[in-house]
Every structure is written in C-alpha cells, then in structure tokens.
PDB file of C-alpha atoms in Angstrom:
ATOM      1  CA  UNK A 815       0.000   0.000   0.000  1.00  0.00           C
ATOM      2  CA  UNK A 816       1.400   3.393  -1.322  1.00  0.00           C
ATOM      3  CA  UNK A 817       2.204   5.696   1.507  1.00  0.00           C
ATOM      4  CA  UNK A 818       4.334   8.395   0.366  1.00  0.00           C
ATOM      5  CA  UNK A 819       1.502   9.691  -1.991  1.00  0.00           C
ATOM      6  CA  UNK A 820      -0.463  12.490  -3.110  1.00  0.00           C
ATOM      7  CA  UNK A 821      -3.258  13.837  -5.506  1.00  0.00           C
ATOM      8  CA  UNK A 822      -4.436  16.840  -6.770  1.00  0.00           C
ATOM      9  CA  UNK A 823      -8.532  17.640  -6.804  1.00  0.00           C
ATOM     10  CA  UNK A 824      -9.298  19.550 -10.071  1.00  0.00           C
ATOM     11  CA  UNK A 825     -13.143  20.016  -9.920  1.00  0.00           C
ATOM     12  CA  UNK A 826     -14.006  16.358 -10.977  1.00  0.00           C
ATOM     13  CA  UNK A 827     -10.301  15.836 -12.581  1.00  0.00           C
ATOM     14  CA  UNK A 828      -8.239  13.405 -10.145  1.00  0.00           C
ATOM     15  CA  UNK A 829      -4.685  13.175 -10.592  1.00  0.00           C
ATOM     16  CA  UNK A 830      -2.385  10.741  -8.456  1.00  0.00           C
ATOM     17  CA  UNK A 831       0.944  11.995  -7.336  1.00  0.00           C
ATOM     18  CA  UNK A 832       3.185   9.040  -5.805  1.00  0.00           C
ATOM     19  CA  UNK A 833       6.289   8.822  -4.754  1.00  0.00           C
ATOM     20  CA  UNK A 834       7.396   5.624  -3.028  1.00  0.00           C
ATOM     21  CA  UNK A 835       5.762   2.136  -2.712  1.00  0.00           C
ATOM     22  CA  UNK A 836       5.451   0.484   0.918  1.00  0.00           C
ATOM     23  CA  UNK A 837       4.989  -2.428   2.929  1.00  0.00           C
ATOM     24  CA  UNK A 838       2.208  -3.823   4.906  1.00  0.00           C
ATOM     25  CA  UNK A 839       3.327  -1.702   8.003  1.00  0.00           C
ATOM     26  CA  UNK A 840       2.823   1.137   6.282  1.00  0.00           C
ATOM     27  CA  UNK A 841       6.897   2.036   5.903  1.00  0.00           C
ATOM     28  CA  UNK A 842       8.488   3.002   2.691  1.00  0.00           C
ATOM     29  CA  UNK A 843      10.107   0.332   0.683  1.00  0.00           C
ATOM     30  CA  UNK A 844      12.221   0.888  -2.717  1.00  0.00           C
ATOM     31  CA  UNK A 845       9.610  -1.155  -5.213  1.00  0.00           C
ATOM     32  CA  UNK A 846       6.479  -2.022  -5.847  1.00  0.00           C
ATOM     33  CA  UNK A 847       3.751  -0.109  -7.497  1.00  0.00           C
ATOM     34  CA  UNK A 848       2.413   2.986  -6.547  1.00  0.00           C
ATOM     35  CA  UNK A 849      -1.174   3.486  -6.241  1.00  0.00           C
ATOM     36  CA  UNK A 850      -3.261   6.459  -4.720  1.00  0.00           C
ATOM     37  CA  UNK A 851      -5.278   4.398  -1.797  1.00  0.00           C
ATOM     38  CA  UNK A 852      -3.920   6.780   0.751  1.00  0.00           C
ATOM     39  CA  UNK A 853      -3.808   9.776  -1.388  1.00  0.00           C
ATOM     40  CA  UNK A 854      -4.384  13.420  -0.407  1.00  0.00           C
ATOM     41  CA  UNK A 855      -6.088  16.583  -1.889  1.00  0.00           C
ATOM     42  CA  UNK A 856      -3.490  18.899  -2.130  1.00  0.00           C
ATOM     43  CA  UNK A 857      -4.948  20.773  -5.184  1.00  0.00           C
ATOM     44  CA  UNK A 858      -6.994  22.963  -1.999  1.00  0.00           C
ATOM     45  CA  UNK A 859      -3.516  24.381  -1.484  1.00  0.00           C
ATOM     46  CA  UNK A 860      -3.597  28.162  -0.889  1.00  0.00           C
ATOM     47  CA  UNK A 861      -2.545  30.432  -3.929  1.00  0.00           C
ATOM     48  CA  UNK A 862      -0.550  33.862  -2.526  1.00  0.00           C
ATOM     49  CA  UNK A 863      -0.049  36.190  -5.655  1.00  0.00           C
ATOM     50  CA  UNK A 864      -1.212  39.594  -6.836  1.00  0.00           C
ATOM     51  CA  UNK A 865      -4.678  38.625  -7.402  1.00  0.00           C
ATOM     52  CA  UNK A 866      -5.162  36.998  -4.080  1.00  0.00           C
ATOM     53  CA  UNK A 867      -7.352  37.008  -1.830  1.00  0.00           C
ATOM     54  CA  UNK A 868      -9.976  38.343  -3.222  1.00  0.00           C
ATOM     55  CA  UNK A 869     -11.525  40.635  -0.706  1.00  0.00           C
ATOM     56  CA  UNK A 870     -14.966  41.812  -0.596  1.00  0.00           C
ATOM     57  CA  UNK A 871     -16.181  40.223  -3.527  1.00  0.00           C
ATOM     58  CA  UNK A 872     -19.620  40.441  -4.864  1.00  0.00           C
ATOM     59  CA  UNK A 873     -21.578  39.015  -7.557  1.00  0.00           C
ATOM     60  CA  UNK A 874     -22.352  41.844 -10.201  1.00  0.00           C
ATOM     61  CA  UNK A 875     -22.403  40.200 -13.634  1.00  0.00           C
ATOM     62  CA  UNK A 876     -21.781  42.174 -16.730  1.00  0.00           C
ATOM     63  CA  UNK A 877     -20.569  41.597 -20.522  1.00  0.00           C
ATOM     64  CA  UNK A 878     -18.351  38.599 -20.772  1.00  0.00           C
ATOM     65  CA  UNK A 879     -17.840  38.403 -24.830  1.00  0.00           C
ATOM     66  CA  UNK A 880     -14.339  38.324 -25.626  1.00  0.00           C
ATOM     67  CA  UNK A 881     -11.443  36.671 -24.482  1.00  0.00           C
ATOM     68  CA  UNK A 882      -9.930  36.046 -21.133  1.00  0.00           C
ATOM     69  CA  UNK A 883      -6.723  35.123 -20.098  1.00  0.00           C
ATOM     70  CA  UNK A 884      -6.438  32.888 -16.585  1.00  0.00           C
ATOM     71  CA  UNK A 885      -4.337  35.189 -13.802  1.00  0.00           C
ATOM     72  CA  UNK A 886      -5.279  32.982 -10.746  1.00  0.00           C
ATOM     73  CA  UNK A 887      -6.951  30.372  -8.617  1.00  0.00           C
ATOM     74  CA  UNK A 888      -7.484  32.289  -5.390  1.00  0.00           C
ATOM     75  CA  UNK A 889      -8.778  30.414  -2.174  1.00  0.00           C
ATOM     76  CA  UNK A 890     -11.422  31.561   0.286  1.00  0.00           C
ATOM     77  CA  UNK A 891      -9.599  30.799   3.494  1.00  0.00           C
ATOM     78  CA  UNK A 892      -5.563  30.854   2.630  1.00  0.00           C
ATOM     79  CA  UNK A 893      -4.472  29.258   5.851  1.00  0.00           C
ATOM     80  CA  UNK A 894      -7.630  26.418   5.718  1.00  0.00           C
ATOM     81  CA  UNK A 895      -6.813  25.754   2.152  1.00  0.00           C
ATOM     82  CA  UNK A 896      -3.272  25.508   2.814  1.00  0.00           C
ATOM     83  CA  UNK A 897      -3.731  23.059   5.992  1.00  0.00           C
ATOM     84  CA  UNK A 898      -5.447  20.355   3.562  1.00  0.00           C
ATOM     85  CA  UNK A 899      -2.050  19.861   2.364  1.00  0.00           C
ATOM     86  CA  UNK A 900      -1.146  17.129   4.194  1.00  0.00           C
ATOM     87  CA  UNK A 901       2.149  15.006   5.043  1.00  0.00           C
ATOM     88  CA  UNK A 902       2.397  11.378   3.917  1.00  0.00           C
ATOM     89  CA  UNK A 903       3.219  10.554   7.211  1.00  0.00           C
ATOM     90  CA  UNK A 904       1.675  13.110   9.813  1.00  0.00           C
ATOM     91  CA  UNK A 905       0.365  10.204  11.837  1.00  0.00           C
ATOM     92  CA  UNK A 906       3.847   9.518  12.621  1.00  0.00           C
ATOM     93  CA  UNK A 907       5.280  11.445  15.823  1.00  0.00           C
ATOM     94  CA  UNK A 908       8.530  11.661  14.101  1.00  0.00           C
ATOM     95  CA  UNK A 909       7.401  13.248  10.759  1.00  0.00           C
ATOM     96  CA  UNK A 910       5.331  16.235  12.286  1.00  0.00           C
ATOM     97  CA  UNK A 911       6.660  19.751  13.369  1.00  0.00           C
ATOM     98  CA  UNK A 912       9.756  21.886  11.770  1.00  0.00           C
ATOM     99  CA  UNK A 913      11.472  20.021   8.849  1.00  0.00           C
ATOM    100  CA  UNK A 914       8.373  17.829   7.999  1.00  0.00           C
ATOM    101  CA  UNK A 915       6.559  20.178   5.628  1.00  0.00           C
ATOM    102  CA  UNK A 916       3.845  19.777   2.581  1.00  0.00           C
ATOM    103  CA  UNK A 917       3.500  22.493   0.082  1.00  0.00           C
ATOM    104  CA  UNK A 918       1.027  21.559  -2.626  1.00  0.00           C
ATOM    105  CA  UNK A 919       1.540  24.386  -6.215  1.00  0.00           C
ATOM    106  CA  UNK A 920      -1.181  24.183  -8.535  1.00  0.00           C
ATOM    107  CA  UNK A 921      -1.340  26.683 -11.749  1.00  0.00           C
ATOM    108  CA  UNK A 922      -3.776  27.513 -13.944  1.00  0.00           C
ATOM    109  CA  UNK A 923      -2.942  28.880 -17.707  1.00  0.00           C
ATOM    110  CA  UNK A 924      -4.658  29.817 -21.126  1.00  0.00           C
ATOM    111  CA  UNK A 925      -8.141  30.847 -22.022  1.00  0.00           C
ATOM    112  CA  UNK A 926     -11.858  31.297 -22.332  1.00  0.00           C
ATOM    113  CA  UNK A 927     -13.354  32.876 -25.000  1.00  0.00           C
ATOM    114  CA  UNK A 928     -17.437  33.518 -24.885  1.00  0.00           C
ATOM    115  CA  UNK A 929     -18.503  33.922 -28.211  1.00  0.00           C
ATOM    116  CA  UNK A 930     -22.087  36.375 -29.132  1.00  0.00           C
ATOM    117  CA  UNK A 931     -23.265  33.311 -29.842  1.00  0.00           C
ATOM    118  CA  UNK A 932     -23.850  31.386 -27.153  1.00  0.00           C
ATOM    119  CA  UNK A 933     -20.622  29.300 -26.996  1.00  0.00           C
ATOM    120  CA  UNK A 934     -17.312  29.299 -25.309  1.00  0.00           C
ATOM    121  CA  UNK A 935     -13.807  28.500 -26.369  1.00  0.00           C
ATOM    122  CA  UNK A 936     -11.986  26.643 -23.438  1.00  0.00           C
ATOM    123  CA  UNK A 937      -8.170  26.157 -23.506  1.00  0.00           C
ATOM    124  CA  UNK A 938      -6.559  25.876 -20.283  1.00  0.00           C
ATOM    125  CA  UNK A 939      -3.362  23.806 -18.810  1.00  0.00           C
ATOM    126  CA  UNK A 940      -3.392  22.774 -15.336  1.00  0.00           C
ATOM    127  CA  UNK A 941       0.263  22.119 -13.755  1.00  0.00           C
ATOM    128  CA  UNK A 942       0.032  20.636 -10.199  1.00  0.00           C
ATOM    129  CA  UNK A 943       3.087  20.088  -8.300  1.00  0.00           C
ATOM    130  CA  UNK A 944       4.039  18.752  -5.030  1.00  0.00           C
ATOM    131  CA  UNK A 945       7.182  19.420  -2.483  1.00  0.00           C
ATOM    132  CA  UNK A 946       7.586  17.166   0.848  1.00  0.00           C
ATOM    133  CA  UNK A 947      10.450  17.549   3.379  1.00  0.00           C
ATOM    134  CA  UNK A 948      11.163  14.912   5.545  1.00  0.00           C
ATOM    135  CA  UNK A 949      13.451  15.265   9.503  1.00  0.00           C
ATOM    136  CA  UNK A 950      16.374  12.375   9.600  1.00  0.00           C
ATOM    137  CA  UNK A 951      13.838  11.313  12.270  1.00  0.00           C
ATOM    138  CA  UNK A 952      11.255  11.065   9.839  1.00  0.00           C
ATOM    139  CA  UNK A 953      13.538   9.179   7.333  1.00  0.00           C
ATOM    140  CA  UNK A 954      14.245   6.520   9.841  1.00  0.00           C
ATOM    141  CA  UNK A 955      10.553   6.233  11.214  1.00  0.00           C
ATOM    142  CA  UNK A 956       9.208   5.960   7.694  1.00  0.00           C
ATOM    143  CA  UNK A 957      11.454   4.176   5.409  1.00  0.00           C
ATOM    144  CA  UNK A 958      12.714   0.402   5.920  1.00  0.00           C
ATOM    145  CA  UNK A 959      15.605   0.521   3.359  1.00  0.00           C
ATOM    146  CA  UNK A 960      18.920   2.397   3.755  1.00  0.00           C
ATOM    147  CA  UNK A 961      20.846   2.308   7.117  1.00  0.00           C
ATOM    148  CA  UNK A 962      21.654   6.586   6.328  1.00  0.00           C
ATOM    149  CA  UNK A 963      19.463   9.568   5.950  1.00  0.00           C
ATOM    150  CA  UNK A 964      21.084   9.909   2.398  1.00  0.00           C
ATOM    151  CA  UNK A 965      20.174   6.248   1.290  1.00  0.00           C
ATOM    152  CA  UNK A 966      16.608   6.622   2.695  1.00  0.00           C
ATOM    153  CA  UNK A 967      16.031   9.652   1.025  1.00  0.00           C
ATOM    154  CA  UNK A 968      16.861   8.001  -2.483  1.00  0.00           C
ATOM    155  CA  UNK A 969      14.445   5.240  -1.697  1.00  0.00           C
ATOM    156  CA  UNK A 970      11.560   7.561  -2.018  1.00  0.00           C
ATOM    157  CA  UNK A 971      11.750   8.684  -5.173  1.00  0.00           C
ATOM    158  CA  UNK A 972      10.525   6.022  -7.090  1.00  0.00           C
ATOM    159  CA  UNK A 973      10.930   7.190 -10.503  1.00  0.00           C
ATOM    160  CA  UNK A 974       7.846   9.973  -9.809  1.00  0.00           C
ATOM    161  CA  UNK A 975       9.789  12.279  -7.940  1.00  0.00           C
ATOM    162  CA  UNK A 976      13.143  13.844  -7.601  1.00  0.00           C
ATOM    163  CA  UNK A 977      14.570  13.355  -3.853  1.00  0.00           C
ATOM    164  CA  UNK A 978      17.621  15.504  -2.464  1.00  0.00           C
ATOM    165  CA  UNK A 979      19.575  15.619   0.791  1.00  0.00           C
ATOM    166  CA  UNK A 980      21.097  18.917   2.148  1.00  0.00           C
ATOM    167  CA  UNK A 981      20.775  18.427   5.732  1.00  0.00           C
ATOM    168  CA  UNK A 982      17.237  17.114   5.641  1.00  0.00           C
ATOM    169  CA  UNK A 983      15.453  15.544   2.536  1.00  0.00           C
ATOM    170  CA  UNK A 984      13.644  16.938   0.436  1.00  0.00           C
ATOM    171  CA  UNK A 985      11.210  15.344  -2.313  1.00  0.00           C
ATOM    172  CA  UNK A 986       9.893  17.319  -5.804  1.00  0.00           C
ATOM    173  CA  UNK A 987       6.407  15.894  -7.639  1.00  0.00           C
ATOM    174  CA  UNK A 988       7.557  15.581 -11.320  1.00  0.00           C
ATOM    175  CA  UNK A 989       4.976  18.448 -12.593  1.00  0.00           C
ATOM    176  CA  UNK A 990       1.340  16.591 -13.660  1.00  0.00           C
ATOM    177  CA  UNK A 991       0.350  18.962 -16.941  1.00  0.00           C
ATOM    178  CA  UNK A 992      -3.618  18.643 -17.667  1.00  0.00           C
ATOM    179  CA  UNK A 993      -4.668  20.514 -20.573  1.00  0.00           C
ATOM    180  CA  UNK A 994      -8.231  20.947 -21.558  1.00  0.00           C
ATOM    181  CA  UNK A 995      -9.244  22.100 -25.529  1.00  0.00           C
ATOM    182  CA  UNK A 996     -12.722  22.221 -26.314  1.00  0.00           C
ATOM    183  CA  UNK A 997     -15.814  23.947 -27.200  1.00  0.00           C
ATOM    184  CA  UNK A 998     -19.130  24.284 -24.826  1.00  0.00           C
ATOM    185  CA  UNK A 999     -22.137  26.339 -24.458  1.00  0.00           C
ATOM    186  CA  UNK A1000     -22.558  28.947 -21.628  1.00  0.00           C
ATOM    187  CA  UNK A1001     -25.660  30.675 -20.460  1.00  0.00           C
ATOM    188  CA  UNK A1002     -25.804  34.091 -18.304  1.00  0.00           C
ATOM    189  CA  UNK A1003     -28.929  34.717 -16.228  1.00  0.00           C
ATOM    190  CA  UNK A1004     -28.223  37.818 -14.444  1.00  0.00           C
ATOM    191  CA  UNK A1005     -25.466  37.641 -12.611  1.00  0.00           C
ATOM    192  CA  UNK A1006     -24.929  33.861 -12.650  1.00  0.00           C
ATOM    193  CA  UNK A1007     -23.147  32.466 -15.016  1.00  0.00           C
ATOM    194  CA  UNK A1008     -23.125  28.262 -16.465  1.00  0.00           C
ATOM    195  CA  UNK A1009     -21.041  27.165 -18.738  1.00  0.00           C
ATOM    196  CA  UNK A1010     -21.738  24.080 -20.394  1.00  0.00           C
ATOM    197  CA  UNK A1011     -23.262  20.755 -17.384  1.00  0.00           C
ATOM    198  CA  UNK A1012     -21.635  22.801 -14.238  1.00  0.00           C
ATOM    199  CA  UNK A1013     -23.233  24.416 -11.831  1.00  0.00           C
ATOM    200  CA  UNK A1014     -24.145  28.101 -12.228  1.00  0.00           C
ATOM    201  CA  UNK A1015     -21.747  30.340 -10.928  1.00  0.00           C
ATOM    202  CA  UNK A1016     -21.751  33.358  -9.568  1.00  0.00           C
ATOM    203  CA  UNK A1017     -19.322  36.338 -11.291  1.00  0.00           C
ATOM    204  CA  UNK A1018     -18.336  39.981 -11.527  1.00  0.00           C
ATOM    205  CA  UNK A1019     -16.675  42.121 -14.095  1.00  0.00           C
ATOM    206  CA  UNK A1020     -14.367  45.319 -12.946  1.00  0.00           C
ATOM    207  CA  UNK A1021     -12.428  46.973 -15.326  1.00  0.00           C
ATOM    208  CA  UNK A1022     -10.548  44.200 -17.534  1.00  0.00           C
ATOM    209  CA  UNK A1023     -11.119  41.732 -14.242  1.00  0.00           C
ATOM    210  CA  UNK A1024     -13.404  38.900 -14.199  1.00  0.00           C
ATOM    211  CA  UNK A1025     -13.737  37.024 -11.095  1.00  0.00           C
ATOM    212  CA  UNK A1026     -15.978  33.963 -11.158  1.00  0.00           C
ATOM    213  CA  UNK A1027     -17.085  32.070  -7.747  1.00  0.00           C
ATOM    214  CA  UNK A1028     -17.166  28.453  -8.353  1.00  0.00           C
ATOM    215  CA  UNK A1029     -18.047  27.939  -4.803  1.00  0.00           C
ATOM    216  CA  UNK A1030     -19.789  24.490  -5.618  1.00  0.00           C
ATOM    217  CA  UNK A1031     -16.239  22.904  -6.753  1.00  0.00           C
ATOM    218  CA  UNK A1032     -14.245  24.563  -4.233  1.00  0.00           C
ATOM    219  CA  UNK A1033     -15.659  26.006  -0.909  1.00  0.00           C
ATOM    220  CA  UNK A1034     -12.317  26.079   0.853  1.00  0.00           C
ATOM    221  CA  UNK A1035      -9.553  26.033  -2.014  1.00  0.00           C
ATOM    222  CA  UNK A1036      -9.487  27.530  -5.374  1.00  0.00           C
ATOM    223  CA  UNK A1037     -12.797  29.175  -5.046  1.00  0.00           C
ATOM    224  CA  UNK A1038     -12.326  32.077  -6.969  1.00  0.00           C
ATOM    225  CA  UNK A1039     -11.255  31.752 -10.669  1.00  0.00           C
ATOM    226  CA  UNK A1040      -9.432  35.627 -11.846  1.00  0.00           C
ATOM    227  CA  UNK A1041      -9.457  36.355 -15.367  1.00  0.00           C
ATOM    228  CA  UNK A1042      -8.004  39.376 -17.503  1.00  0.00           C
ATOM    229  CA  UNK A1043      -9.607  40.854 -20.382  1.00  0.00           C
ATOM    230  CA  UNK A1044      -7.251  39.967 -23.452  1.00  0.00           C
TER     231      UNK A1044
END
C-alpha cells in the first residue's frame, strides 16, 4: 500500500501523485507499485499572488464576450486551504513539526473565449506540483531501506519524484500537466453564469477583471477563478 503519496482535486479531474511504494506496516520500501489508496487533496492548497485574496467580492455580472486570459486560482480561506495539504506521514510522531513540511503548487494557464453566440472557447493547462520535506527522524521512522538519511532519502523517489539531501530531505512531484481544448455552451442569467453541465456560478466584471465564484467545486480552495480581459 502506497504511503508516500499524493493527488491533486481539479473540480471532478483526479490526478495521483506518488512517490514511493510500501509495505504492509505502512513504511516506505524501494519497489512495488504505486497506487493512490492513501492519497491526499493537495490541489486545496492556498494560492498567494497579486490577485489573491480576493476581498470583498460580490456578484455583479456584466458583458463577458471576448477573451480572457487565466491570472489565478485564489482560495477563500488561505491558511484552511493551505492546511489540507497534508504530510504522507503526519500520523507519525517523528514526521510532524519543523522540517516535515507539505506544500502543494497548482497553476492555472490559457483561455476562455465567450462567443455572441452562445458558446465558449476553453483552452486551459493545469500544472500541479508537489514538495515534501522529511526530519532524519522522519527518514528513519518511515522508510525500511537504507541504514543513512542519504540512502533513505533516495528510496523515495521512485521514478515519480526527484529526492535531495542537504541536511534534511527533500522530495519534488515531477509536474502533472492537464490541458483541456474544447468547445461548450454557456448561459448568463443575471449575474450567474453556467457554462456548459456545471453548476451556475456566480461572477463579476471590474475593469478588464473577471472574477468567477465556483463555490460548488471549491468552498475552501481555489474558489475564486481571476481572469483578464485579453
């Protein structure tokens, strides 16, 4: 059973991260297939930029033909969103605290374009990526192979991730790229907006912003979607 896993939670789009393989007691082992039984949502990871938070928001509608460029995911709650980014191996005493950390990067690039007639131009790219540090304490809790901190680290990798030691070890996601080309319809009823079989969603243009609340796919993490007038 995969331990040293994690997933990202892209509205209905699941995608398995895994690093390591393990054995029945739950410790890190140098083989075997990885699978996402214990995997975690990281995707609800908090996004800090220039267009987050969004503060204050409220729904007001207005024209959305044209083109617009994705500028950010944005959460509701930064610090909730951020604590759903779990460790692999919190329930250990060893692997929680200072050195033991998860950070969970998602990005969100391209377009949508609503066309006068009733349809919408969708391409996007999704790029999820996932960083875990691990104590020497942790190392030697967690992983059965490798009588050093240096040798246990390299067990973890697994061929999905990249695993360094300086000091402490540290373990990189090889990037997960999504990308999403298509056509759909969309459908404005004041200021709610429904593009294609989602749910209607709230949005509000200001200036050459548009900031759409997709609520109903994200109440904690990337709630609000920011767009820029192209």
């Amino acid at each position: 059973m995969n331990r040293l896993g994690s997933s990202f939670l892209v509205g209905a789009f699941l995608v398995p991260l895994c690093l390591g393989a393990c054995d029945g007691d739950g410790a890190a082992t140098d083989g075997g297939a990885a699978d996402a039984a214990d995997a975690v949502p990281p995707s609800d990871a908090a996004v800090a930029d220039a267009y987050c938070p969004v503060v204050d928001y409220a729904a007001c509608g207005g024209d959305l033909t044209g083109t617009w460029a994705f500028r950010s995911l944005c959460p509701d709650d930064p610090a909730a969103a951020a604590a759903l980014c779990e460790h692999p191996y919190d329930d250990r005493a060893e692997c929680v605290g200072a050195g033991n950390e998860a950070v969970c990067d998602g990005t969100h690039t391209g377009t949508l374009t609503f066309n006068a007639d009733g349809t919408v131009d969708i391409d996007t790219t999704v790029t999820l990526v996932g960083t875990w540090s691990f104590t020497d304490a942790c190392l030697a809790a967690a992983v059965t192979t490798g009588t050093t901190p240096e040798e246990r680290c390299a067990n973890f990798g697994n061929g999905r991730a990249t695993c360094t030691y300086e000091g402490s070890c540290t373990c990189v996601g090889d990037p997960i790229v999504e990308a999403d080309t298509n056509t759909a319809t969309y459908a404005v009823v004041g200021d709610e907006l429904t593009i294609g079989d989602d749910p209607p969603a709230s949005y509000c243009i200001a200036g050459d912003l548009l900031t759409m609340d997709y609520y109903v796919f994200h109440p904690v993490s990337w709630r609000y979607w920011v767009l820029e007038r192209q």
